[in-house]
Coordinates of C-alpha atoms in Angstrom, one line a residue:
M1 CA 113.9 27.5 107.2
L2 CA 115.2 31.5 106.4
G3 CA 114.5 32.1 109.9
I4 CA 116.8 29.4 111.3
L5 CA 119.8 30.1 108.8
L6 CA 119.8 33.8 110.1
I7 CA 119.4 32.6 113.8
H8 CA 122.2 29.9 113.3
N9 CA 124.6 32.8 111.8
F10 CA 124.0 35.5 114.6
A11 CA 125.0 32.1 117.2
I12 CA 127.8 31.5 115.5
G13 CA 129.6 34.5 116.1
A14 CA 128.3 37.5 114.3
E15 CA 128.0 40.5 116.0
L16 CA 125.1 43.5 115.2
E17 CA 126.4 46.6 114.3
D18 CA 125.8 49.6 116.9
I19 CA 123.1 51.3 114.2
Q20 CA 122.9 55.1 116.0
L21 CA 120.9 57.6 113.6
E22 CA 122.1 61.0 113.4
M23 CA 119.0 63.1 115.1
R24 CA 118.5 66.7 114.1
D25 CA 118.1 69.6 116.2
Y26 CA 114.9 70.4 115.7
D27 CA 114.0 74.1 117.1
T28 CA 111.6 75.8 115.3
V29 CA 111.5 79.0 113.7
Q30 CA 108.4 81.1 114.3
I31 CA 108.3 83.1 111.3
P32 CA 105.2 85.7 112.5
A33 CA 101.9 87.1 110.3
G34 CA 102.2 89.4 107.9
T35 CA 105.4 88.4 106.7
F36 CA 106.3 89.2 102.7
I37 CA 108.0 86.3 100.8
P38 CA 109.3 87.3 97.3
V39 CA 108.2 85.7 94.7
M40 CA 108.4 84.6 90.7
N41 CA 105.4 82.9 89.5
T42 CA 106.0 80.0 87.5
Q43 CA 103.1 79.6 85.0
E44 CA 100.4 82.8 83.5
I45 CA 97.3 82.7 86.0
S46 CA 94.2 83.9 84.1
T47 CA 90.6 84.1 84.7
Q48 CA 90.2 82.9 81.4
Y49 CA 91.7 79.5 81.3
C50 CA 91.6 78.7 85.4
S51 CA 89.2 77.5 87.3
E52 CA 88.7 78.1 91.3
G53 CA 91.2 75.3 92.6
Y54 CA 93.6 75.7 89.9
K55 CA 97.0 74.7 91.3
V56 CA 99.9 77.5 91.2
K57 CA 103.9 77.5 91.9
F58 CA 106.4 80.5 93.2
I59 CA 109.2 80.7 93.5
V60 CA 111.2 82.2 95.9
T61 CA 113.7 85.2 94.8
T62 CA 115.7 86.4 97.9
D63 CA 116.6 84.4 100.9
L64 CA 114.8 84.6 103.8
Y65 CA 116.9 86.1 107.3
M66 CA 115.5 85.9 110.3
Y67 CA 117.9 86.7 113.3
D68 CA 121.2 86.6 111.3
T69 CA 119.9 82.7 109.8
I70 CA 118.5 82.0 106.7
I71 CA 115.2 80.3 106.9
I72 CA 113.8 80.6 103.7
P73 CA 116.2 80.2 101.1
K74 CA 116.2 81.4 97.8
D75 CA 114.9 79.1 95.0
T76 CA 112.1 77.2 97.5
E77 CA 109.3 76.5 96.1
I78 CA 105.6 77.9 97.3
Y79 CA 102.3 76.2 96.4
G80 CA 98.7 77.6 96.5
Y81 CA 95.3 77.2 94.1
I82 CA 92.5 80.1 93.2
E83 CA 90.5 80.5 96.3
K84 CA 87.9 82.5 94.5
I85 CA 87.4 83.7 91.4
N86 CA 84.8 86.0 89.7
D87 CA 83.9 86.3 85.7
P88 CA 83.9 89.6 84.3
V89 CA 80.8 90.9 84.3
I90 CA 79.2 94.1 82.4
G91 CA 81.2 97.1 83.9
T92 CA 83.4 95.3 85.8
N93 CA 86.4 93.3 84.6
A94 CA 87.0 89.9 86.4
S95 CA 89.1 88.8 89.4
M96 CA 91.0 86.5 91.7
K97 CA 92.3 86.0 95.1
I98 CA 95.2 83.6 95.4
R99 CA 96.2 81.2 98.6
V100 CA 99.7 79.8 99.4
S101 CA 99.5 76.4 101.5
K102 CA 103.0 75.3 101.5
I103 CA 106.5 75.4 101.1
V104 CA 108.6 72.7 99.3
C105 CA 112.3 73.5 101.0
N106 CA 115.1 72.0 98.4
D107 CA 115.4 68.9 99.8
G108 CA 112.0 68.5 99.4
C109 CA 110.6 68.8 103.1
E110 CA 107.0 70.3 103.5
I111 CA 106.2 73.0 106.0
P112 CA 102.5 73.8 105.4
I113 CA 102.1 77.6 105.8
K114 CA 98.5 80.3 105.6
G115 CA 99.5 83.2 103.2
Y116 CA 97.7 85.0 100.2
L117 CA 99.3 86.6 97.2
Y118 CA 99.4 89.8 97.7
N119 CA 97.7 92.8 96.7
A120 CA 96.8 96.1 97.7
N121 CA 93.0 95.5 97.0
N122 CA 92.3 93.3 100.3
N123 CA 94.6 90.5 98.1
V124 CA 92.2 90.7 94.5
F125 CA 93.5 90.8 91.3
G126 CA 91.4 92.6 88.7
G127 CA 88.6 93.7 89.9
G128 CA 88.1 97.0 88.9
I129 CA 86.0 99.0 86.6
S130 CA 85.7 98.3 82.5
E131 CA 85.7 101.1 80.0
P132 CA 82.8 103.4 79.3
V133 CA 81.1 102.7 76.5
K134 CA 81.7 106.3 75.0
Y135 CA 82.9 109.3 75.9
H136 CA 81.0 112.8 76.0
K137 CA 82.7 115.4 74.4
M138 CA 82.1 119.1 76.6
A139 CA 84.0 122.6 75.6
Q140 CA 85.4 124.2 78.2
R141 CA 86.4 128.0 78.4
Q142 CA 89.6 128.5 80.8
Q143 CA 89.3 132.1 82.6
K144 CA 92.8 133.2 82.7
V145 CA 94.4 133.0 79.1
H146 CA 90.6 133.7 77.5
Y147 CA 90.1 130.1 75.1
T148 CA 88.4 127.1 75.0
T149 CA 89.2 123.0 76.2
L150 CA 87.9 119.9 74.7
Q151 CA 87.2 117.9 78.0
I152 CA 86.2 114.2 77.6
K153 CA 83.7 113.3 80.1
P154 CA 82.8 109.1 80.5
V155 CA 79.4 108.0 79.9
Y156 CA 77.8 106.1 82.6
E157 CA 77.3 103.1 80.8
R158 CA 80.5 100.6 80.7
K159 CA 81.5 97.5 78.1
M160 CA 81.4 93.9 79.1
G161 CA 84.6 93.4 81.7
T162 CA 88.2 91.9 80.7
H163 CA 89.7 88.5 81.9
T164 CA 92.2 89.4 84.7
M165 CA 95.7 87.4 84.3
I166 CA 99.4 87.0 86.3
E167 CA 101.8 87.0 83.6
T168 CA 104.6 84.0 84.2
G169 CA 107.8 85.3 85.4
S170 CA 106.2 87.8 87.4
N171 CA 107.9 88.6 90.9
E172 CA 104.6 89.1 93.1
I173 CA 104.9 88.5 97.0
V174 CA 103.5 86.2 99.4
V175 CA 101.9 87.8 103.0
L176 CA 101.1 84.9 105.4
T177 CA 98.1 85.2 107.5
A178 CA 99.1 83.0 110.4
P179 CA 102.4 82.9 111.8
A180 CA 104.6 79.9 110.1
E181 CA 107.0 77.4 112.5
I182 CA 109.5 76.9 110.3
I183 CA 111.3 72.8 111.4
H184 CA 113.4 72.8 108.7
T185 CA 116.9 75.4 108.3
P186 CA 119.8 75.1 105.3

């Protein structure tokens, strides 16, 4: 009955509106692999409390430009997860590797990316050797001034390693490992 009523209204003389959708221009901008994106950490990330797969969030701290065009604006969110955690052991501190997987623009548009939270140690945070158990004191004679100084030398035994943490609000860098196709610019 409702269908007949609608058909009847159009037959009487009701005209359809000319609805035209505005289409955006979707020319892509390719951000090359190796690009650094400055970000700020939004929560504490620790090997003590987090596990592999734990989701993390970062906020872009400055506008990222390419050819005088902002391609990633300030305050854009970048999401990722902890890809790998190594627990502390005797002699070695805990370590973690964080992978980033998407950019979420201010209007909700999601763009997939491939990258890591950058660290000079092959993007691994932590993992250094732990403190020595004790130190040996050794006398060392100085040749030119004719007196002896006390030198402290660590032993080979090491303590249990400690957990690694990235503090809330710390400034970090995301490095892209593959080109990113940006189809959404402000």
